[in-house]
Coordinates of C-alpha atoms in Angstrom, one line a residue:
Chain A
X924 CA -43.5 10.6 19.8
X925 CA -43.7 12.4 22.9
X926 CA -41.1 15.7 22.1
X927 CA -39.3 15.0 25.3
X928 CA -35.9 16.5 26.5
X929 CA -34.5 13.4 28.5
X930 CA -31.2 11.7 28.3
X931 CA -30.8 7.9 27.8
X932 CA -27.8 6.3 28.7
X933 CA -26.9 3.1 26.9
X934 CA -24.9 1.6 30.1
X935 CA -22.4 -0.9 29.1
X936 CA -19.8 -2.7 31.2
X937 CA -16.8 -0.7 33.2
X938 CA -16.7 2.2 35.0
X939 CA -17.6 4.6 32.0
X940 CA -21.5 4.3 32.8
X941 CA -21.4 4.8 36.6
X942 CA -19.6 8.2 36.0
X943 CA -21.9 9.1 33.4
X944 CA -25.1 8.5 35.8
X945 CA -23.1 10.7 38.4
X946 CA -22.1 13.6 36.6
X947 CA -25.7 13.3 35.4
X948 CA -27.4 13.8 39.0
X949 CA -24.7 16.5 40.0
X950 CA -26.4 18.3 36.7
X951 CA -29.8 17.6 38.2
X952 CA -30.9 15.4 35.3
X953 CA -33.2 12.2 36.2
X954 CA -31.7 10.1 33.0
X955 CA -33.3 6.6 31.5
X956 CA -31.1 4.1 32.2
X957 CA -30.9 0.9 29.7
X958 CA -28.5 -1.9 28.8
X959 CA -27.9 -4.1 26.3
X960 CA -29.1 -7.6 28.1
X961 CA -26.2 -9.2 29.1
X962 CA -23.9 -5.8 29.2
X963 CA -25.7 -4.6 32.5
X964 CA -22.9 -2.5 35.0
X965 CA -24.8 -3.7 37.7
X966 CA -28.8 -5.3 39.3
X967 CA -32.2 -2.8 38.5
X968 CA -30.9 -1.6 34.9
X969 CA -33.9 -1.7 32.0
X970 CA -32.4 -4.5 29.3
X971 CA -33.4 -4.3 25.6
X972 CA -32.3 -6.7 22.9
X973 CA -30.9 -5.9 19.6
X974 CA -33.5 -8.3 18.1
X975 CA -36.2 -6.1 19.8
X976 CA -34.5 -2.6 18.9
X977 CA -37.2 -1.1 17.2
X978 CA -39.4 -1.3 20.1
X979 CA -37.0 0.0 22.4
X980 CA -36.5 3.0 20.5
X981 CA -40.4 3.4 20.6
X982 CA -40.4 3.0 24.2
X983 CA -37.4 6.0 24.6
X984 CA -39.5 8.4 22.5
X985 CA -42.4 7.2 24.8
X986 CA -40.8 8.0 27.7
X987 CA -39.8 11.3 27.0
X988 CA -36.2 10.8 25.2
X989 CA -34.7 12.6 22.6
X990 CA -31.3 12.0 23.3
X991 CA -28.9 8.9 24.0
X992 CA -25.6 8.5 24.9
X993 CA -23.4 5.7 25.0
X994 CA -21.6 4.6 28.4
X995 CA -19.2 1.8 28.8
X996 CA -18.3 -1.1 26.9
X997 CA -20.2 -3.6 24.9
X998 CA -18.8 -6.7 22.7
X999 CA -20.7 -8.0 20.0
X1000 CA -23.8 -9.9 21.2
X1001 CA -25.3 -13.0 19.6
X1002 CA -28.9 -12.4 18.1
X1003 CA -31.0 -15.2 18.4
X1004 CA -33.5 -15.0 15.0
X1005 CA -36.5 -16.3 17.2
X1006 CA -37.0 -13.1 19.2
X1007 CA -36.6 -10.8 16.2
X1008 CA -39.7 -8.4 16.3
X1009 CA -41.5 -7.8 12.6
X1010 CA -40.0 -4.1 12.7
X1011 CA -36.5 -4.8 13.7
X1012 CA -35.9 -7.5 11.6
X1013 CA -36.3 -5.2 8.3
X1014 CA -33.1 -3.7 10.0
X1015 CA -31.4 -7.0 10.5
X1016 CA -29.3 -6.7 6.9
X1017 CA -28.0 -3.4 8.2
X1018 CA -27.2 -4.9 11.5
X1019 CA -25.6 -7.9 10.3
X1020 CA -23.4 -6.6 7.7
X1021 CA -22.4 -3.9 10.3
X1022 CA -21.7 -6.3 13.4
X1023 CA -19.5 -8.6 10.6
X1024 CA -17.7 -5.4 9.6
X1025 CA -16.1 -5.1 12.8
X1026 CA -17.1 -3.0 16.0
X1027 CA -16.8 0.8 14.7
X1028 CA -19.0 -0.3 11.8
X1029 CA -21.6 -1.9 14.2
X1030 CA -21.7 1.4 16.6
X1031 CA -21.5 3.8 13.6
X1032 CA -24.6 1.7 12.0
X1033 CA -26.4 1.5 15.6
X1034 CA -25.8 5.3 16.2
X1035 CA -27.5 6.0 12.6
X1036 CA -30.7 4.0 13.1
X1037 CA -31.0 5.6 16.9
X1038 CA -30.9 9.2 15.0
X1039 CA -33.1 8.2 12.3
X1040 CA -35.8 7.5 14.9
X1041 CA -35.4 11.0 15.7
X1042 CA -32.9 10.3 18.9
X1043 CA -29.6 12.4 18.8
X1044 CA -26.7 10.6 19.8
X1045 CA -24.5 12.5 21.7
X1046 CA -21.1 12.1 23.6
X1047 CA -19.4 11.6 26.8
X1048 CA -17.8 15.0 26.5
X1049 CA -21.6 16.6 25.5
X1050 CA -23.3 14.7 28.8
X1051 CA -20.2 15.0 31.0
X1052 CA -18.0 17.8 30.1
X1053 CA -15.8 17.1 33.1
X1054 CA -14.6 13.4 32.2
X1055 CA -13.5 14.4 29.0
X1056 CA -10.0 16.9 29.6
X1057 CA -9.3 19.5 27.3
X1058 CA -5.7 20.1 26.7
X1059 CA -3.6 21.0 29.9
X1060 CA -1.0 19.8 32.4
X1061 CA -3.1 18.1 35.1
X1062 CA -0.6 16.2 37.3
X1063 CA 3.2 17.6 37.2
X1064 CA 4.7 18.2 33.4
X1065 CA 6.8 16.6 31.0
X1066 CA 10.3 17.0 30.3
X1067 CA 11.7 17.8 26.7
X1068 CA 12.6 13.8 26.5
X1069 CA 8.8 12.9 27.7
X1070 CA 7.5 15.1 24.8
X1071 CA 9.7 13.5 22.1
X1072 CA 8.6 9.8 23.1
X1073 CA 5.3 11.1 23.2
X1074 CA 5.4 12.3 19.4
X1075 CA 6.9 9.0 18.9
X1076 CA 3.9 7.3 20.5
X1077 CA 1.1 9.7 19.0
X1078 CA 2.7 8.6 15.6
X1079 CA 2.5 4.7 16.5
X1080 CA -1.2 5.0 17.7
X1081 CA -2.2 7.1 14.2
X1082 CA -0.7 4.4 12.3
X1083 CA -2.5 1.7 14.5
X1084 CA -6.0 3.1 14.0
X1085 CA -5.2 3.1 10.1
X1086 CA -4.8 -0.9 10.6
X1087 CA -8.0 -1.0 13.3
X1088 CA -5.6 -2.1 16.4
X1089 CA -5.8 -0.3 19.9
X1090 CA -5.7 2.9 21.0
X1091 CA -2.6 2.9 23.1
X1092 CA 1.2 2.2 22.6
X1093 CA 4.4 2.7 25.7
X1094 CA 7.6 4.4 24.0
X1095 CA 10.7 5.1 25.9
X1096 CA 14.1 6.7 24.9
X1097 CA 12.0 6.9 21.1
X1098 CA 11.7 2.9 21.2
X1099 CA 8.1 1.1 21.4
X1100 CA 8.1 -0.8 24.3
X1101 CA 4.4 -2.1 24.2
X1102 CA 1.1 -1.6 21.7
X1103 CA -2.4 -1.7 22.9
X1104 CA -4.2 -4.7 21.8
X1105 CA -7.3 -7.2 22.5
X1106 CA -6.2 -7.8 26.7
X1107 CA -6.3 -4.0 27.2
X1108 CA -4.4 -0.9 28.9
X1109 CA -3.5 -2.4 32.0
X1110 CA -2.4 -5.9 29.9
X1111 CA 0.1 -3.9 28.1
X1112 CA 1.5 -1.8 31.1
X1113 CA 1.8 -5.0 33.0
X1114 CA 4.6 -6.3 30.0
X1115 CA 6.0 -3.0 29.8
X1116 CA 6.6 -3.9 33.6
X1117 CA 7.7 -7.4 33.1
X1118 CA 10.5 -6.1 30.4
X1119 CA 11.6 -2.4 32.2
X1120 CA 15.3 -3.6 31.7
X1121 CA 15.1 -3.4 28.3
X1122 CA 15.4 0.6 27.9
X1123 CA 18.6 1.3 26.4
X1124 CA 20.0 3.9 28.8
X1125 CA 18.7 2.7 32.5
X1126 CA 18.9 6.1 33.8
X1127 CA 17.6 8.0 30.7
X1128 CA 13.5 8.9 29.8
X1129 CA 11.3 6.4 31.7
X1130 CA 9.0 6.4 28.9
X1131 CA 5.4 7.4 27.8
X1132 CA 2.0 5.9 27.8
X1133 CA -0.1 7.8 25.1
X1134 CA -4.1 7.1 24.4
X1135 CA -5.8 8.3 21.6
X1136 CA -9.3 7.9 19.9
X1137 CA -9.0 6.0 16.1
X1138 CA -8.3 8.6 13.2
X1139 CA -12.2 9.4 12.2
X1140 CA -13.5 7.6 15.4
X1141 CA -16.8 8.6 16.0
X1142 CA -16.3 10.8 19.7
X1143 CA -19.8 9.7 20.4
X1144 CA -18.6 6.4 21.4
X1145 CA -16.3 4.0 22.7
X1146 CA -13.5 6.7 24.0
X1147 CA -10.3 5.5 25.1
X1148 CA -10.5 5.4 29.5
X1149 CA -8.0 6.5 32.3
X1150 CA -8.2 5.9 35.9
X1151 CA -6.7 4.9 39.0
X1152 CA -5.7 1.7 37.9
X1153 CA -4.0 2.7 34.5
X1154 CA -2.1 5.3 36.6
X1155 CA -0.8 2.0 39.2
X1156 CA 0.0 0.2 36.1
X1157 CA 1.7 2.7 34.5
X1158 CA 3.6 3.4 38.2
X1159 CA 4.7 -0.1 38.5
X1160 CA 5.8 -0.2 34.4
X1161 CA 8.1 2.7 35.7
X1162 CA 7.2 5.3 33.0
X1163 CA 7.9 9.1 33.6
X1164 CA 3.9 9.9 32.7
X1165 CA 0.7 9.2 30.8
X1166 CA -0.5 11.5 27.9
X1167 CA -3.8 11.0 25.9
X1168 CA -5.2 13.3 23.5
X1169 CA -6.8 16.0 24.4
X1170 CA -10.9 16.3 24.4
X1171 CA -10.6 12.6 22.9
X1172 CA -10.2 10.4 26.4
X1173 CA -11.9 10.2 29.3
X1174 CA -10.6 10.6 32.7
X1175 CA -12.5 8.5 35.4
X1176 CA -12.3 9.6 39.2
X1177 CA -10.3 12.1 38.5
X1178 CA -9.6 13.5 42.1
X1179 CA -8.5 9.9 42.7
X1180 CA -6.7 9.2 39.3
X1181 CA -5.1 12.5 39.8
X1182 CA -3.7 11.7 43.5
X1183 CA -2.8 8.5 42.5
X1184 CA -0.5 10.1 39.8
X1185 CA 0.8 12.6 42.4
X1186 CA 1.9 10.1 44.5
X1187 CA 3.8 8.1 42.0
X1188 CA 5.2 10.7 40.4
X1189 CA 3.9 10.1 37.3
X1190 CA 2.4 13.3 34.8
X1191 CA -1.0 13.3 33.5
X1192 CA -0.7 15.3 30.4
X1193 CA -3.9 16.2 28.0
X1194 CA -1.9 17.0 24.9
X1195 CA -3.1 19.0 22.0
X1196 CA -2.7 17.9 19.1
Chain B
X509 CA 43.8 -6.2 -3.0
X510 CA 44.5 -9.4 -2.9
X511 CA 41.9 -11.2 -5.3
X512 CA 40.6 -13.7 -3.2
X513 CA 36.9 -15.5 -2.9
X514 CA 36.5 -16.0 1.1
X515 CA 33.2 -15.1 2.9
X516 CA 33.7 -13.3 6.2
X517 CA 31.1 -13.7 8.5
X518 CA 30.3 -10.7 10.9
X519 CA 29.2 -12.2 13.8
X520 CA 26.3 -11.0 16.3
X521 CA 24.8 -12.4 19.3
X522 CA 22.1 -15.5 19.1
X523 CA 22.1 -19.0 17.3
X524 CA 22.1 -17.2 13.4
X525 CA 26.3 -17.0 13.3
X526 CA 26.3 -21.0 14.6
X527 CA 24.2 -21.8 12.0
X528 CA 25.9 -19.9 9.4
X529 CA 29.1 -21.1 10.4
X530 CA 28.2 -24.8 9.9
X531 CA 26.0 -24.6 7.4
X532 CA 29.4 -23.2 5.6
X533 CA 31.2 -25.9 7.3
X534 CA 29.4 -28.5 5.7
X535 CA 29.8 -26.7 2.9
X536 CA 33.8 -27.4 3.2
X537 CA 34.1 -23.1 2.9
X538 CA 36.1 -22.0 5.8
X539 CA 35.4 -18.7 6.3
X540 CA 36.8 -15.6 8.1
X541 CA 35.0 -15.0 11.7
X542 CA 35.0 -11.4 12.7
X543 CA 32.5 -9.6 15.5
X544 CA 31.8 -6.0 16.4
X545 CA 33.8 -5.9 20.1
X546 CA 31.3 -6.4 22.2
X547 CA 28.9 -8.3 20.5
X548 CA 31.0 -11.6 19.8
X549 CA 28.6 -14.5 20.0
X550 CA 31.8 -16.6 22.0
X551 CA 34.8 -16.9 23.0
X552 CA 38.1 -17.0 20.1
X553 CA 36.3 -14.9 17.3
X554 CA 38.2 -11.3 16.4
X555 CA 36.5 -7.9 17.0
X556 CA 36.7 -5.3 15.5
X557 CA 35.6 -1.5 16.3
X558 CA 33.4 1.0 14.4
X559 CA 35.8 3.6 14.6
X560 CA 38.4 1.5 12.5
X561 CA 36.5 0.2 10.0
X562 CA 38.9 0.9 7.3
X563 CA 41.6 -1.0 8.4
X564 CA 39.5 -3.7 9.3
X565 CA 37.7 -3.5 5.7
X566 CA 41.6 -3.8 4.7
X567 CA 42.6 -6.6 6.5
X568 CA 39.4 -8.9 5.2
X569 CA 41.0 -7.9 1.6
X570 CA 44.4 -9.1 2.6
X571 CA 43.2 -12.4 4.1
X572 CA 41.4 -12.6 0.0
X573 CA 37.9 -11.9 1.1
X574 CA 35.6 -11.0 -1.4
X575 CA 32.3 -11.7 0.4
X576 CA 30.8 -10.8 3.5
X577 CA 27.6 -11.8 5.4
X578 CA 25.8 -10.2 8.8
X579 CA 24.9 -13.0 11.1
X580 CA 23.3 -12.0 14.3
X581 CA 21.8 -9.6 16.3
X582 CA 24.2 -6.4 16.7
X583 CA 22.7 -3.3 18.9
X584 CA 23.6 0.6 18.8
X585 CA 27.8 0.5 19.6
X586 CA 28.9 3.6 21.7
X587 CA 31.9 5.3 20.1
X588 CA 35.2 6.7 21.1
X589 CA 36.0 9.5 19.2
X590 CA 39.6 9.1 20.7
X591 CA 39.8 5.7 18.9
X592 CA 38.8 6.7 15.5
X593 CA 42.1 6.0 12.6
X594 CA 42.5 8.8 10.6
X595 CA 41.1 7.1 7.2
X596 CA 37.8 6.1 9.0
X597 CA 37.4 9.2 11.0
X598 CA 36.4 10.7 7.2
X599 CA 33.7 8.3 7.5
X600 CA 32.0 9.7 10.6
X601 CA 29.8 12.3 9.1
X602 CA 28.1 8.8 7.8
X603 CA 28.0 6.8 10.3
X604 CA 26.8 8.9 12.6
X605 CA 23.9 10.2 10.7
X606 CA 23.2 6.5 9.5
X607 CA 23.2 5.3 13.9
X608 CA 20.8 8.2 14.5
X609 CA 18.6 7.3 11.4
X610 CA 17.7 4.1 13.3
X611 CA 19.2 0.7 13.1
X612 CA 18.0 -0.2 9.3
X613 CA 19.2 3.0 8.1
X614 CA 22.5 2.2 10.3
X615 CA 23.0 -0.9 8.9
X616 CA 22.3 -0.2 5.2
X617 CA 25.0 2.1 5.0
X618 CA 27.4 0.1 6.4
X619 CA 26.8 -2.1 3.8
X620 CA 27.2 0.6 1.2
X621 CA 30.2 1.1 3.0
X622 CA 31.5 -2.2 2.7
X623 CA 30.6 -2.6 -0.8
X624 CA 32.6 0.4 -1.8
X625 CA 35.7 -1.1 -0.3
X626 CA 35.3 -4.0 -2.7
X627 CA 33.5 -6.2 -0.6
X628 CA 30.2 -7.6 -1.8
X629 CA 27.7 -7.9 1.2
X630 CA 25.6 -10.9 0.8
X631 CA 22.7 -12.7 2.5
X632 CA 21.8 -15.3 4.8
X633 CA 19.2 -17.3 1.8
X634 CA 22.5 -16.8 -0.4
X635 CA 25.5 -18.1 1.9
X636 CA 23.2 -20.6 3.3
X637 CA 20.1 -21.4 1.2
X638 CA 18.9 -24.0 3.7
X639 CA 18.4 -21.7 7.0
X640 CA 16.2 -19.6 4.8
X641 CA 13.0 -22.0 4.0
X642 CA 11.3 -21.3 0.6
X643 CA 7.0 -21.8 0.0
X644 CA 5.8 -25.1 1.6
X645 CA 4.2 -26.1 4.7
X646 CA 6.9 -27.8 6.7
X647 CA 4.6 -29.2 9.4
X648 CA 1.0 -29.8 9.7
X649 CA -1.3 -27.2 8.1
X650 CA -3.2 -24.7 8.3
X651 CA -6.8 -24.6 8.2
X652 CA -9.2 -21.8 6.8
X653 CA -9.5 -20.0 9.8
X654 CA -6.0 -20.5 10.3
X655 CA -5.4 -18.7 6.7
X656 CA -7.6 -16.2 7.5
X657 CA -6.1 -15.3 10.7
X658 CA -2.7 -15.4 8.7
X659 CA -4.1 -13.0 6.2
X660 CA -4.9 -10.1 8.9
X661 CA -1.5 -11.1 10.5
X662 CA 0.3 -10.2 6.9
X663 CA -1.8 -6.5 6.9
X664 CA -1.1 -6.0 10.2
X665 CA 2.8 -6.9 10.1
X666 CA 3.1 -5.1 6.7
X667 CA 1.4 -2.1 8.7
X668 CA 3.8 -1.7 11.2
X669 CA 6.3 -2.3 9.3
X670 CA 5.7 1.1 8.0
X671 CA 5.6 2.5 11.5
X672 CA 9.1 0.8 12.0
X673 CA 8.0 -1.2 14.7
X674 CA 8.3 -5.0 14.7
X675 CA 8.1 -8.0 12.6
X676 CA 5.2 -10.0 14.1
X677 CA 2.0 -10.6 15.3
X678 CA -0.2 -13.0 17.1
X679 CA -4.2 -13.1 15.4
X680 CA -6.7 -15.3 16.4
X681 CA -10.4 -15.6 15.3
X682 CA -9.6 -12.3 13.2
X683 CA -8.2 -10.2 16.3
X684 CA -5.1 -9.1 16.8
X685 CA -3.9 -10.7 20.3
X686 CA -0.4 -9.1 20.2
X687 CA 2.1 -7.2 18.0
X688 CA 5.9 -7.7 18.4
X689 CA 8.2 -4.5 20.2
X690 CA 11.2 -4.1 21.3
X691 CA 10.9 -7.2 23.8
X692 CA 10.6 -9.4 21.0
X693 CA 8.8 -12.6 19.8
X694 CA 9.1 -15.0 22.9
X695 CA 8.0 -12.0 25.3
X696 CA 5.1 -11.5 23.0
X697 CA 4.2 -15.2 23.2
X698 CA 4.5 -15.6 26.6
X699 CA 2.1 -12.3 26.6
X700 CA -0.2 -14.3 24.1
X701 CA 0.1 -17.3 27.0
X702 CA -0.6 -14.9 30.2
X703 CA -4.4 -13.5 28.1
X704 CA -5.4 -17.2 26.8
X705 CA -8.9 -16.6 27.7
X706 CA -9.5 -13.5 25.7
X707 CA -10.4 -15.3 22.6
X708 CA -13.8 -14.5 21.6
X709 CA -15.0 -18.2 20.9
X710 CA -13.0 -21.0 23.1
X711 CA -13.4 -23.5 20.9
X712 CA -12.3 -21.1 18.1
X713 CA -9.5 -21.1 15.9
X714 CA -6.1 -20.9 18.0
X715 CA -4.3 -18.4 16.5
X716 CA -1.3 -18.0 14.4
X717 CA 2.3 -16.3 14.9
X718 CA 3.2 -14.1 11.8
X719 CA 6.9 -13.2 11.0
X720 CA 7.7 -11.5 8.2
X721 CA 10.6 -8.5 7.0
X722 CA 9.6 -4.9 7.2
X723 CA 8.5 -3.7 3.8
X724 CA 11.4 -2.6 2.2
X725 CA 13.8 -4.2 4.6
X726 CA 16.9 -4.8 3.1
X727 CA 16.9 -9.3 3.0
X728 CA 20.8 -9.3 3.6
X729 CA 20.3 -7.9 6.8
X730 CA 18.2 -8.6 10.3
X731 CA 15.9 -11.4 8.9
X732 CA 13.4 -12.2 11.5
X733 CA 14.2 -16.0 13.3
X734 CA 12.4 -19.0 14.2
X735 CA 13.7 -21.8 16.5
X736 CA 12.6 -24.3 19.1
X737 CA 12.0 -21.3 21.6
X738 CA 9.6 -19.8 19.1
X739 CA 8.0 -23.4 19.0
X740 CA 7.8 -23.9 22.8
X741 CA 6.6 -20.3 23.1
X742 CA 3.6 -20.7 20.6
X743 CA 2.9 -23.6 21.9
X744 CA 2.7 -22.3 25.6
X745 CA 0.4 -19.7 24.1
X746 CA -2.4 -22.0 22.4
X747 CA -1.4 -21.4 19.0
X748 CA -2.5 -23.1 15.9
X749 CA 0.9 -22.5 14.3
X750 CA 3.1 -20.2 13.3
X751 CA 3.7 -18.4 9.5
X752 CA 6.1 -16.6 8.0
X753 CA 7.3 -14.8 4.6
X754 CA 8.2 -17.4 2.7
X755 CA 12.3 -16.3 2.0
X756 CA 12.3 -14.0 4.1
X757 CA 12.6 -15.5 7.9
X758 CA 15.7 -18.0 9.4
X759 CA 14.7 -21.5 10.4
X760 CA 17.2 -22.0 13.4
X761 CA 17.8 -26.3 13.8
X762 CA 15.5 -27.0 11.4
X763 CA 15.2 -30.7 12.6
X764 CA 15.1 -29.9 16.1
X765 CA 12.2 -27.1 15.6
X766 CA 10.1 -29.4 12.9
X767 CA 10.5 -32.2 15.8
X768 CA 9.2 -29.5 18.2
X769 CA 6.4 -28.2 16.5
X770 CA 5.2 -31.8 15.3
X771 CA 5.3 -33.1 19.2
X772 CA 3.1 -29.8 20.3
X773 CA 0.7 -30.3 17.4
X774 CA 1.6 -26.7 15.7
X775 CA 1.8 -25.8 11.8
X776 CA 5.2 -24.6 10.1
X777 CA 4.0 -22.8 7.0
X778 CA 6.3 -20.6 4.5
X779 CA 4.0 -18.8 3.5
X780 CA 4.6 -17.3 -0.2
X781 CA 3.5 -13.7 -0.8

């Protein structure tokens, strides 16, 4: 080991990683940059297999690493037993059992081999401060209807978590309009759209998208995402505003999320809890 | 009170009152049709108003009805206080905490209500045994994925039943591709349809739909439906089949549906508990 003090980021797919390398440079920091082969953002990233993960961690500490972070989105990759490395594969009954457990499992067992090598895994909200709101009114407010749907929805997505489903859910007027599942955000807001007639009341609360983080997620990885495009969605859904909770979602581009919520007239809302 | 043993059927909206009304038929029973004004699935049937309940209760004793069965979907009534009768009007305290307790807590006291006035509320399974399939696999079968996927459906259903949300859910290859919301099953479906490709493994299991009662749910009331358009729909979304709680779900035009499901190569499984 080398004692470094850089930062790895784990760059997965989405817009998560690119934000993190930004916010990185505007701190000054010169990061290693490495991606699961076959999760690359984009051309020029280092890959690393999981078969091959002791040696990877061996080449971080090499480099100068003590600390990783997570960026973007990963799905469970296939591990060919060939390319296993001597090392790694005394791991592979921890990996397995953990990638068959479901995804939290696999990061929470992936984050605890990366720290027993001696490299502290750290969050979006440690490396990037700025994409992770605490609570506050960002864009415009909402009204004493808005708040009750969101209580509604903060209620849904708690009980969700407890069954390992998404980490969204639309309520309007106090009914659940939509859930998060597999297809995503902008899946769900795109039904919510196809079905807007079905509020109750046409001209009473236009409803709420809330995002949260599982109950006992691990905030070092995988946080629910807001961005330009959830705010269109959410526009052409026609809800009143989107709340998430706060210090537990990140908010990409936000002086372009931000105006694009101005100009639809929707709220961006980072609720306490 | 005038002794009698006629059902009344309380008719809502959809194909459940048809089907009640000639399953009864065939029966030989002729039965007293009634419908919440507004809500009358058809032309000829008599309505009747919330806010004179009593003398409607009344008037199903005088014709000698003993029984009564809900058949059909019924949403939130508005009232008119002006309308109220004096005897019913003592009842309000009730009903109006029951309609703002939600629509199960709405519904199971008006059928405390009704059962106090001497009229036994009955179920769907009991007037007409045959819409209401017991344990069996009606078409096809499932496989081992298929009961798999089934099993996480059951959790997941059972989950948000606590929530009070809906009664279904679409899994496939262990992943939850959808969970029913106000929109209903054949929005869900057609949802299921629109993210086809999302399965993890193309050549995978398909999937199965889930019905089932909340937990709890009272089975004279609201039992979740299945009919041709439930077919079509799963079978528009790639389905494997659909499953439900064996007793506790409606099989609309049972021959029609079976025909259905065994042209588009779906399942039919009752599932028992």
């Amino acid at each position: 080991m080398s004692g470094g003090n850089l930062t790895a980021v784990i760059a997965g797919q989405g817009a998560l990683a690119p934000a993190v390398l930004a916010a990185l440079a505007d701190q000054g920091e010169s990061p290693v940059v490495a991606a699961l082969q076959g999760f690359a953002p984009g051309p020029g990233i280092t890959e690393f297999r999981l078969e091959r993960l002791v040696p990877f961690m061996d080449s971080l500490l090499d480099q100068g690493v003590d600390k990783v972070t997570f960026a973007g989105a990963v799905r469970r990759p296939h591990l060919d037993p060939e390319l296993f490395d001597s090392r790694t594969a005394s791991l592979v009954p921890r990996i397995l059992s953990a990638i068959q457990s479901g995804d939290d499992a696999a990061l929470r067992v992936l984050i605890a081999i990366f720290e027993e090598w001696g490299l502290k895994v750290i969050g979006t909200a440690d490396v990037a401060p700025d994409l992770v709101p605490a609570e506050g009114h960002l864009v415009g407010g909402p009204n004493g209807h808005d708040r009750e749907d969101a209580r509604r929805a903060v209620e849904i997505v708690r009980g969700l978590g407890a069954l390992d489903l998404g980490q969204g859910a639309v309520v309007a007027q106090g009914l659940c309009l939509a859930v998060e599942t597999l297809p995503g955000t902008n899946a769900m807001l795109d039904f919510v759209a196809a079905h807007k007639a079905l509020r109750p009341n046409p001209r009473g609360a236009r409803g709420v998208l809330y995002k949260a983080p599982k109950p006992g997620q691990d905030r070092r990885i995988d946080l629910p995402a807001i961005g330009v495009e959830t705010v269109n969605a959410a526009v052409r859904a026609g809800l009143a505003g989107i709340a998430w909770e706060a210090g537990g979602c990140v908010l990409l581009d936000r002086t372009e999320t931000e105006a694009a919520a101005r100009e639809g007239g929707l709220f961006l809302w980072s609720r306490g809890a």
